[in-house]
PDB file of C-alpha atoms in Angstrom:
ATOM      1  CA  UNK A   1      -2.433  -7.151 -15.664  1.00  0.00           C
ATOM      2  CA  UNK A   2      -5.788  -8.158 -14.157  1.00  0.00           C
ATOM      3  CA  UNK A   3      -6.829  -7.869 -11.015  1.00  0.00           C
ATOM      4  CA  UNK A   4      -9.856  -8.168  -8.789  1.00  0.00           C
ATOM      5  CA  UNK A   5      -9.684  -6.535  -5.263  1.00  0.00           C
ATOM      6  CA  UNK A   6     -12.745  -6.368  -2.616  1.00  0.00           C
ATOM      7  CA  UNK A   7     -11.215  -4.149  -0.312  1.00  0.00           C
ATOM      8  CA  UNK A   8     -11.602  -2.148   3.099  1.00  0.00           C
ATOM      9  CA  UNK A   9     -13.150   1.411   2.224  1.00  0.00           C
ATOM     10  CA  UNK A  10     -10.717   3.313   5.056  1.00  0.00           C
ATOM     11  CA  UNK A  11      -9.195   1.636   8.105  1.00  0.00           C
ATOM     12  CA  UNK A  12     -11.920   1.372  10.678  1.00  0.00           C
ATOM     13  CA  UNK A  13     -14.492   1.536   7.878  1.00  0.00           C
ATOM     14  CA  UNK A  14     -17.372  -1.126   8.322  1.00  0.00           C
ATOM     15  CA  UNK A  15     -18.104  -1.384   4.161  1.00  0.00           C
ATOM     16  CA  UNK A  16     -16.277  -3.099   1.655  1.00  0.00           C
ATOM     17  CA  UNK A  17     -16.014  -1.478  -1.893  1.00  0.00           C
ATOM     18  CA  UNK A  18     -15.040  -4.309  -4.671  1.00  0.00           C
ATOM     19  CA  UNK A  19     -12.478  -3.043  -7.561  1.00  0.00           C
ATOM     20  CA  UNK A  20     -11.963  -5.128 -10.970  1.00  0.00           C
ATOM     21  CA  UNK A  21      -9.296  -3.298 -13.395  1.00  0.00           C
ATOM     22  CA  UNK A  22      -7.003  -4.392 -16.507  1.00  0.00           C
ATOM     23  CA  UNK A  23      -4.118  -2.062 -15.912  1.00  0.00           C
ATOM     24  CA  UNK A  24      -0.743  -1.764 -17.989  1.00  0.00           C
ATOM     25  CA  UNK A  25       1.871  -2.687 -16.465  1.00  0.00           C
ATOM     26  CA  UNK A  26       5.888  -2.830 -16.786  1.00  0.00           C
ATOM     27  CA  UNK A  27       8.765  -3.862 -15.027  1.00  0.00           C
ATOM     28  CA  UNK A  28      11.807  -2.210 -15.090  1.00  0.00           C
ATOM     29  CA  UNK A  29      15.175  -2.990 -13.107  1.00  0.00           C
ATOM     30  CA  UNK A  30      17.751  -0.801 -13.789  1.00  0.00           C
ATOM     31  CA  UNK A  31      20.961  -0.120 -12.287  1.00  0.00           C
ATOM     32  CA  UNK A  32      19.058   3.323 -11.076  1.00  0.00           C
ATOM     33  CA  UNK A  33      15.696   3.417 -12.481  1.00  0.00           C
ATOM     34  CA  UNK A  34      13.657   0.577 -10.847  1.00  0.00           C
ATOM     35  CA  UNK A  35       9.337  -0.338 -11.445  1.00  0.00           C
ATOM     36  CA  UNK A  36       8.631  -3.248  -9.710  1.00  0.00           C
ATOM     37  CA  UNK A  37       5.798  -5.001  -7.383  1.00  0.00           C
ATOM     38  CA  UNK A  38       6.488  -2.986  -4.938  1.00  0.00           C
ATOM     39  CA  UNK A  39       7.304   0.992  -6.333  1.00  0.00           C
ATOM     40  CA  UNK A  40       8.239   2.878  -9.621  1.00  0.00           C
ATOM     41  CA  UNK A  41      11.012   5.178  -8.997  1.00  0.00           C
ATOM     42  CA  UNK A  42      14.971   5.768  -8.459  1.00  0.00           C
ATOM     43  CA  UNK A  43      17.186   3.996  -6.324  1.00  0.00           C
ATOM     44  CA  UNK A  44      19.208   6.506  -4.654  1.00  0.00           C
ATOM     45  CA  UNK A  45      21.986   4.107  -3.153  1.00  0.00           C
ATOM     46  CA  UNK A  46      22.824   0.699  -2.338  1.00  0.00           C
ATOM     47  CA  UNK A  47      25.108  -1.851  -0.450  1.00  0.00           C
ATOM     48  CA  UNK A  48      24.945  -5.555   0.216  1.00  0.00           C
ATOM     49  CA  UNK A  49      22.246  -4.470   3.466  1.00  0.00           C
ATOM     50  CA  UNK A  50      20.461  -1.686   2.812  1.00  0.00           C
ATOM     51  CA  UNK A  51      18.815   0.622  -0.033  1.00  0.00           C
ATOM     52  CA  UNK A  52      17.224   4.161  -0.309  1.00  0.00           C
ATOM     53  CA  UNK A  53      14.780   4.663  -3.229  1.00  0.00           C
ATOM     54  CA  UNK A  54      12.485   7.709  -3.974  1.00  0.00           C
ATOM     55  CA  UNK A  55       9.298   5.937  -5.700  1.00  0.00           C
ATOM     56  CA  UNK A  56       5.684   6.056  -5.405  1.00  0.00           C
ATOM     57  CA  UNK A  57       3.008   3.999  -4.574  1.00  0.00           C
ATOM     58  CA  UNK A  58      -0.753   4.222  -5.257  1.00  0.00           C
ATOM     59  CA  UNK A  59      -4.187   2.989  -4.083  1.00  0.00           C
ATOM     60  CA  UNK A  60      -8.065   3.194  -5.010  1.00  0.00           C
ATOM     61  CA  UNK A  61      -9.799   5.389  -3.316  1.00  0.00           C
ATOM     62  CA  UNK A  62     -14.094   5.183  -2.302  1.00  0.00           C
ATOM     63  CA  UNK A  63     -17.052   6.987  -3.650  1.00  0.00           C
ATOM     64  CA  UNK A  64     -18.165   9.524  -1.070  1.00  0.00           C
ATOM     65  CA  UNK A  65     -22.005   8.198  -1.302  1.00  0.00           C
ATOM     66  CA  UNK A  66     -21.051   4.343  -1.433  1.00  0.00           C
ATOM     67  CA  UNK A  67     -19.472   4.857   2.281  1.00  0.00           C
ATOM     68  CA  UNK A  68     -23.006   5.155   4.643  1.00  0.00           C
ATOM     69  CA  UNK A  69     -20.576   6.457   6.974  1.00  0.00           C
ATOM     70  CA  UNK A  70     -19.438   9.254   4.776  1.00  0.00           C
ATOM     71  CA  UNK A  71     -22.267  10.069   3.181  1.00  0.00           C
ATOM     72  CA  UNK A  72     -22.490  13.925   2.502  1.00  0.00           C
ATOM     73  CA  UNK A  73     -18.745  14.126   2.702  1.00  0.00           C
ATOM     74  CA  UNK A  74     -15.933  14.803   0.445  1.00  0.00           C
ATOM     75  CA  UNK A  75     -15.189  11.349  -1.788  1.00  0.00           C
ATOM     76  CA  UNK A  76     -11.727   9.605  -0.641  1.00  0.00           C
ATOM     77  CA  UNK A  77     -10.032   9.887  -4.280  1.00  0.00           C
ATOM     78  CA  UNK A  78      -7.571   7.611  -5.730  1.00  0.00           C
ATOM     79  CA  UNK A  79      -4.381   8.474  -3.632  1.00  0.00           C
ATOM     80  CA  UNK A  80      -1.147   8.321  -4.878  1.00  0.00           C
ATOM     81  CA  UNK A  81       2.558   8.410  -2.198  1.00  0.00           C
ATOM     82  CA  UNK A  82       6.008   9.642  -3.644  1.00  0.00           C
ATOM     83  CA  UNK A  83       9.445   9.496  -1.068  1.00  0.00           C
ATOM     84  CA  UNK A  84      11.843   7.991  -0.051  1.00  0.00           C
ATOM     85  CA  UNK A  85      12.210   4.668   1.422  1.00  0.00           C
ATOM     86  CA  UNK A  86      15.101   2.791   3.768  1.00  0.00           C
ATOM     87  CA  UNK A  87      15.349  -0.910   3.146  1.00  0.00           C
ATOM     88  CA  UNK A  88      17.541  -2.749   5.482  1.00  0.00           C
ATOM     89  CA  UNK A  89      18.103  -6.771   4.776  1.00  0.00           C
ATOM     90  CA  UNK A  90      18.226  -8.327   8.111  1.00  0.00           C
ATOM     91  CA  UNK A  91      21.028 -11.023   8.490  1.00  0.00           C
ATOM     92  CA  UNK A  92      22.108 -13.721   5.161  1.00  0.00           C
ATOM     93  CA  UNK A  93      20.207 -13.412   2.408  1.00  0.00           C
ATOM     94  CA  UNK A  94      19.161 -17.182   0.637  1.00  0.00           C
ATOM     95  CA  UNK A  95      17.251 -18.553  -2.095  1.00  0.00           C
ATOM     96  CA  UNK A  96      14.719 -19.548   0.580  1.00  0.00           C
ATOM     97  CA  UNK A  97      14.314 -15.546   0.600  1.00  0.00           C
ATOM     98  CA  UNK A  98      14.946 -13.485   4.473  1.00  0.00           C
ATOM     99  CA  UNK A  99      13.889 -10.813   6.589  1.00  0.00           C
ATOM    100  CA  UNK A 100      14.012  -7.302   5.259  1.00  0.00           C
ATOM    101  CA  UNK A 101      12.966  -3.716   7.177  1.00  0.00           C
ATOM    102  CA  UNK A 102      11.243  -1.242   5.429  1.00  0.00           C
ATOM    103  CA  UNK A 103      11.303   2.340   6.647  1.00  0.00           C
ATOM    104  CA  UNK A 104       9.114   4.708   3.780  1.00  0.00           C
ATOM    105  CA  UNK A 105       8.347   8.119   4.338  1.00  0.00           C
ATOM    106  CA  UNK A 106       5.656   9.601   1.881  1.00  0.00           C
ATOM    107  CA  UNK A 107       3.883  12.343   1.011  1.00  0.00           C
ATOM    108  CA  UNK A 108       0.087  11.753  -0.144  1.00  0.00           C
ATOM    109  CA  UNK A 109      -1.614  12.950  -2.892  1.00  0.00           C
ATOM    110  CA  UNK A 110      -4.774  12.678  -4.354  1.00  0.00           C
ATOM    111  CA  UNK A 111      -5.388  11.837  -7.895  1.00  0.00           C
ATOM    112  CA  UNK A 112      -9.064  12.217  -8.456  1.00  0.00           C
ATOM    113  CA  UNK A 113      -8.413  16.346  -7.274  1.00  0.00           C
ATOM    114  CA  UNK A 114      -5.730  17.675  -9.332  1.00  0.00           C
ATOM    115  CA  UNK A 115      -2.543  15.977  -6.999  1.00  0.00           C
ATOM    116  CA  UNK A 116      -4.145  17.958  -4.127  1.00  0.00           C
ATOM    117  CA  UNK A 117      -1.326  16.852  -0.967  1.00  0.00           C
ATOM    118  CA  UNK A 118      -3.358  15.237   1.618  1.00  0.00           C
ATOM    119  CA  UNK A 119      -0.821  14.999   4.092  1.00  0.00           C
ATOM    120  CA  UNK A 120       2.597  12.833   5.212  1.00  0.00           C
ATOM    121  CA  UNK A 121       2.679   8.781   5.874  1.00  0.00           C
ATOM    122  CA  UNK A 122       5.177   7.030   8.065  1.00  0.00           C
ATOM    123  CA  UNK A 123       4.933   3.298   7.227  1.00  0.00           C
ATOM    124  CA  UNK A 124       7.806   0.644   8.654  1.00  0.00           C
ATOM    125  CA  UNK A 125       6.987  -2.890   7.730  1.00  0.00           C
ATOM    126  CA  UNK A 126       9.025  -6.051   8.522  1.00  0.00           C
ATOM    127  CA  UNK A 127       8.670  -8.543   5.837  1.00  0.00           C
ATOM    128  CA  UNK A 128       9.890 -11.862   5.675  1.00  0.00           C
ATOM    129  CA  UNK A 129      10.125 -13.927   2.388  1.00  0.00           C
ATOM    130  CA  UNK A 130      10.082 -18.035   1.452  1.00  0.00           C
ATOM    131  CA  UNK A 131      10.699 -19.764  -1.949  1.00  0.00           C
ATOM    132  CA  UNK A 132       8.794 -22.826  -0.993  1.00  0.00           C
ATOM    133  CA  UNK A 133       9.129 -24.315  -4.559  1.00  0.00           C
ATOM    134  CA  UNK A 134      10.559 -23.405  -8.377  1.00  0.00           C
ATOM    135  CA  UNK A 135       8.004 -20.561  -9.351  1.00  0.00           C
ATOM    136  CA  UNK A 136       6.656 -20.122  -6.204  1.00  0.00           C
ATOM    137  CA  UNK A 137       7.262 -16.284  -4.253  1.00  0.00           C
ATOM    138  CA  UNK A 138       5.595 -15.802  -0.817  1.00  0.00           C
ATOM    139  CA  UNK A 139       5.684 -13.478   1.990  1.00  0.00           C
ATOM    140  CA  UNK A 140       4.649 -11.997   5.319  1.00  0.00           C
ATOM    141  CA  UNK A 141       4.254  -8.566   6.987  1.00  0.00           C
ATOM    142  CA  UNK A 142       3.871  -6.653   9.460  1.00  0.00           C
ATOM    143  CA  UNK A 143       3.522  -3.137   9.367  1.00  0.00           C
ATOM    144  CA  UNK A 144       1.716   0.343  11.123  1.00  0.00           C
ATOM    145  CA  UNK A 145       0.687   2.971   9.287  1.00  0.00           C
ATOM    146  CA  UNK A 146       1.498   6.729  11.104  1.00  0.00           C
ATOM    147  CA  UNK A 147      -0.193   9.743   9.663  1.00  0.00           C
ATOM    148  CA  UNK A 148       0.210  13.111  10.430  1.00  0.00           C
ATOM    149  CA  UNK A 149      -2.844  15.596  11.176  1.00  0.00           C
ATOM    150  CA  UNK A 150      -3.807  16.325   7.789  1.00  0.00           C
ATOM    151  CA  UNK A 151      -3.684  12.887   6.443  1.00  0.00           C
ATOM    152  CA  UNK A 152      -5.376  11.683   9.365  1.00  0.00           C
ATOM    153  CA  UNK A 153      -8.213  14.313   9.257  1.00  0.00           C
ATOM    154  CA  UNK A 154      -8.709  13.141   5.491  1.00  0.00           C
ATOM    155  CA  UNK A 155      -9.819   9.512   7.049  1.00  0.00           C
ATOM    156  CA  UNK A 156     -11.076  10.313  10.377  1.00  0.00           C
ATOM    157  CA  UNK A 157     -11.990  14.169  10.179  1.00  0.00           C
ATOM    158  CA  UNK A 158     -15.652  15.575  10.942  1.00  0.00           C
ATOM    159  CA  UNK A 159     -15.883  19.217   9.751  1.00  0.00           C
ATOM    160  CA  UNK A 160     -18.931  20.819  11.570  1.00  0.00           C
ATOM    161  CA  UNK A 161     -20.887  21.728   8.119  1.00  0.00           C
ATOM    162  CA  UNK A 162     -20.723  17.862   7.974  1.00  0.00           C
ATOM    163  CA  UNK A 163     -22.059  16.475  11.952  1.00  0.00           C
ATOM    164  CA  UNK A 164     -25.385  15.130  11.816  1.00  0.00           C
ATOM    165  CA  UNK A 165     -27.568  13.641  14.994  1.00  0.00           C
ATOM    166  CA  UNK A 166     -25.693  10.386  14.076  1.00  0.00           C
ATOM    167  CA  UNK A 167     -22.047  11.733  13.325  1.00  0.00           C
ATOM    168  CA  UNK A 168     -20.863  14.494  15.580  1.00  0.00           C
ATOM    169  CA  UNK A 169     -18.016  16.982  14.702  1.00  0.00           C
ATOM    170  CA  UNK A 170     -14.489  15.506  15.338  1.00  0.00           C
ATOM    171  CA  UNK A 171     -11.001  17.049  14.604  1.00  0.00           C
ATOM    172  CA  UNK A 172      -8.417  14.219  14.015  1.00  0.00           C
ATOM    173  CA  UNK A 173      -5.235  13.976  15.557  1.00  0.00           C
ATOM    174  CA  UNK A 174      -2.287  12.633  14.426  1.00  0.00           C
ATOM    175  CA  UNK A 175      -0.522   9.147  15.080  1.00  0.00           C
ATOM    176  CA  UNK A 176      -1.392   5.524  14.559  1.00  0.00           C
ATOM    177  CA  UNK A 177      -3.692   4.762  12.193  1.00  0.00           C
ATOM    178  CA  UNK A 178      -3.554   1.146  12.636  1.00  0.00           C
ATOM    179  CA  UNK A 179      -1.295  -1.805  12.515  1.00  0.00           C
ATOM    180  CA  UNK A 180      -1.135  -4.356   9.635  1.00  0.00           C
ATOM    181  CA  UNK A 181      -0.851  -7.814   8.921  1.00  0.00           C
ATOM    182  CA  UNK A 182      -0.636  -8.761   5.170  1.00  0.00           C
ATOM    183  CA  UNK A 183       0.200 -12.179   3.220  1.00  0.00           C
ATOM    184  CA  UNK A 184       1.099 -12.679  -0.696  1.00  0.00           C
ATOM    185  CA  UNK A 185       1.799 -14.993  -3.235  1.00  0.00           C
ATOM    186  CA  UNK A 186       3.287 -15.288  -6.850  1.00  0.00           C
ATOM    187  CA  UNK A 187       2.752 -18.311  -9.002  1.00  0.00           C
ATOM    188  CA  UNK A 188       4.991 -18.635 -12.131  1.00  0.00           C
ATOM    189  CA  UNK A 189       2.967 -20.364 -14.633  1.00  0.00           C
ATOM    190  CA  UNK A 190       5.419 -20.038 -17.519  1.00  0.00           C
ATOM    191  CA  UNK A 191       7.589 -17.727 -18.673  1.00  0.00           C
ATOM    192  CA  UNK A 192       4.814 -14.949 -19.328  1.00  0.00           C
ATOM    193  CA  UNK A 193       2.043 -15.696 -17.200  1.00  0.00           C
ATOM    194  CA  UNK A 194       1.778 -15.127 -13.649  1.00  0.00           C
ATOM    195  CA  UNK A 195      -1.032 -15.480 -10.966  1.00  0.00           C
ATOM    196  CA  UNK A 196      -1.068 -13.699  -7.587  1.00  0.00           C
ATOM    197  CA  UNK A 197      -2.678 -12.646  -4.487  1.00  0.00           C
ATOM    198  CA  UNK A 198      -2.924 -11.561  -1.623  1.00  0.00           C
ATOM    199  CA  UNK A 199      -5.191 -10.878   1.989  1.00  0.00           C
ATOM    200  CA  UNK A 200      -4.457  -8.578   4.502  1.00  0.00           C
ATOM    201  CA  UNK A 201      -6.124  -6.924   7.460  1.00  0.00           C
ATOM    202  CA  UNK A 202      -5.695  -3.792   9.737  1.00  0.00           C
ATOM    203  CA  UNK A 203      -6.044  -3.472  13.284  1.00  0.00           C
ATOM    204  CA  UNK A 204      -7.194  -0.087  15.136  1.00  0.00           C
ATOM    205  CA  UNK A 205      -5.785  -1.244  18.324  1.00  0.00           C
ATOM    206  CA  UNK A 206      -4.077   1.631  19.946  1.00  0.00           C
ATOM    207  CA  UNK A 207      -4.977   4.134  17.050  1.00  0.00           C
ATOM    208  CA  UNK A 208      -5.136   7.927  17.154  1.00  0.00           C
ATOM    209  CA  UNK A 209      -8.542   8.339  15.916  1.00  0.00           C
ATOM    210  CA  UNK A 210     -11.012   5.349  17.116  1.00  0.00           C
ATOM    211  CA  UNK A 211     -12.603   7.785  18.697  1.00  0.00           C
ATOM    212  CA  UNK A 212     -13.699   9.160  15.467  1.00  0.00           C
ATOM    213  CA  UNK A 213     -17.593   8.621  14.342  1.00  0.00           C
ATOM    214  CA  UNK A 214     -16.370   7.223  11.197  1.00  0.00           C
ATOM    215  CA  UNK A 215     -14.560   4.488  12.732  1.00  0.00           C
ATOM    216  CA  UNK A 216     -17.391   1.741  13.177  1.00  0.00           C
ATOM    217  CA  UNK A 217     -14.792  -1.333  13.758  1.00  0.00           C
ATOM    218  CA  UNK A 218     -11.744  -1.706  14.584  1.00  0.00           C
ATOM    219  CA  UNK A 219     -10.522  -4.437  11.845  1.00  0.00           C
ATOM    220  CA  UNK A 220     -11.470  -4.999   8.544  1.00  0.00           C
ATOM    221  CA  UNK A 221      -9.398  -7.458   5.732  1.00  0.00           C
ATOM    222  CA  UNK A 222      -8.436  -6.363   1.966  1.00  0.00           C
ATOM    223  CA  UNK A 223      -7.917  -9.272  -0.242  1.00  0.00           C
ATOM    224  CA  UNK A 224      -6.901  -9.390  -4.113  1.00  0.00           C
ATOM    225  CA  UNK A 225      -6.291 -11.870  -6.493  1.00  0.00           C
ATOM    226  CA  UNK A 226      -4.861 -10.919  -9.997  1.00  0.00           C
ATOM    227  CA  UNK A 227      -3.063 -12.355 -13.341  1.00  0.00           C
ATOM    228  CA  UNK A 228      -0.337 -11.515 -15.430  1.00  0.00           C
ATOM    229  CA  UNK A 229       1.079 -11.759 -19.063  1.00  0.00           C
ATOM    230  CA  UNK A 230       4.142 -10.515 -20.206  1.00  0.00           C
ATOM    231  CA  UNK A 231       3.773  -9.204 -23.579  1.00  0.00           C
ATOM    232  CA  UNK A 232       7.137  -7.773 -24.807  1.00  0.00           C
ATOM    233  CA  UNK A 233      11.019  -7.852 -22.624  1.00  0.00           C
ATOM    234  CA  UNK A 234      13.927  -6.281 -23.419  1.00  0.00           C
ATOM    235  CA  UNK A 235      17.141  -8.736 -24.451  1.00  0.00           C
ATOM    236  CA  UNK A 236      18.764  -7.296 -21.465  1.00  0.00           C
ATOM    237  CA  UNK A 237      18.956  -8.734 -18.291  1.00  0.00           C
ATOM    238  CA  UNK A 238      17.664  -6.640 -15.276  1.00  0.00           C
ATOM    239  CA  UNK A 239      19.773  -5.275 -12.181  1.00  0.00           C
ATOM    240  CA  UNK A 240      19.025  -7.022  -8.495  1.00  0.00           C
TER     241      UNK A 240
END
């Protein structure tokens, strides 16, 4: 997989840092054992309305110097989030695709210092998903993020050994860390390629910590655009 993402350094950050990567990548649905778009992990239990997994999720992190903001503070590493996670589909499911809750509760930790646990993340979104045309996947969502204090003082936090004239000391609290509005596609090109995308942007309105020095606006956009080729499937089919 490809992919090519110019992205929001932190929620409330004004820089953008711009990622380009060639990852491996595999799907897997199993009656138990599931890696998909969305998480890699074990589906707990499941009826015709809802589902509990326990997967994880990751995302890149930003250079400590790149952020002007930051600079002189501890890098935000490459964080990955491992729990569980309530799905609930919301009324008939269709080949037009439908509305679907998601309710994941996560613990965050950070890859680029040894798995170091940077705090819980709270993060219902309510997605709802089209079919427009044969090959065609897309979808809308809205979502908040909630952090508790340490994960929030990660982002937000202003240790004294760190204030400067221009960035003051600040202890973060914990709560909203913003709301967010996101957008994606899939494009079936053949059997083994895919293209895909997707732009979404977060809003500090109401949030915990804009009072924070690092926060220098309240909303910012991620967007990503990526390819994919299948290289090798298994001969059995997978498990919806």
């Amino acid at each position: 997989m490809g992919l090519a993402v110019s992205q929001q350094a932190y929620p409330g950050s004004d820089q953008q840092l711009g990622r380009v990567r060639v990852l491996p990548y595999a799907l897997y649905r199993g009656r138990w054992l599931r890696a998909d778009g969305e998480t890699v992990g074990l589906r707990a239990a499941r009826t015709a309305q809802w589902e509990l997994d326990i997967g994880a999720a990751a995302s890149f992190g930003g250079g400590g110097d790149d952020i002007e903001a930051r600079r002189g503070m501890q890098r935000l590493g490459n964080l990955v989030e491992f729990g569980p996670r309530l799905k609930w589909r919301l009324g008939e499911g269709s080949t037009s695709g439908g509305w679907r809750l998601a309710l994941p509760l996560r613990g965050v930790f950070d890859l680029s210092d040894r798995l170091r646990h940077r705090g819980w993340a709270l993060e219902p979104e309510l997605t709802r998903g089209w079919r427009p045309a044969e090959g065609w996947r897309t979808s809308m969502s809205l979502g908040a993020i909630v952090a508790d204090r340490t994960l929030a003082d990660t982002f937000y936090g202003v240790k004294t050994s760190q204030a400067t004239a221009l960035r003051p000391a600040y202890q973060a609290r914990s709560g909203l860390v913003a709301w967010r509005l996101s957008a994606s596609f899939n494009r079936e090109l053949n059997r083994d390629w895919r293209v895909f995308g997707f732009v979404r942007t977060d809003s500090l309105a109401g949030a915990a910590n804009r009072a924070s020095p690092l926060v220098k606006q309240t909303t910012g956009t991620t967007v990503g655009l990526g390819v994919s080729v299948t290289l090798a499937r298994s001969s059995a089919s997978g498990v919806d």
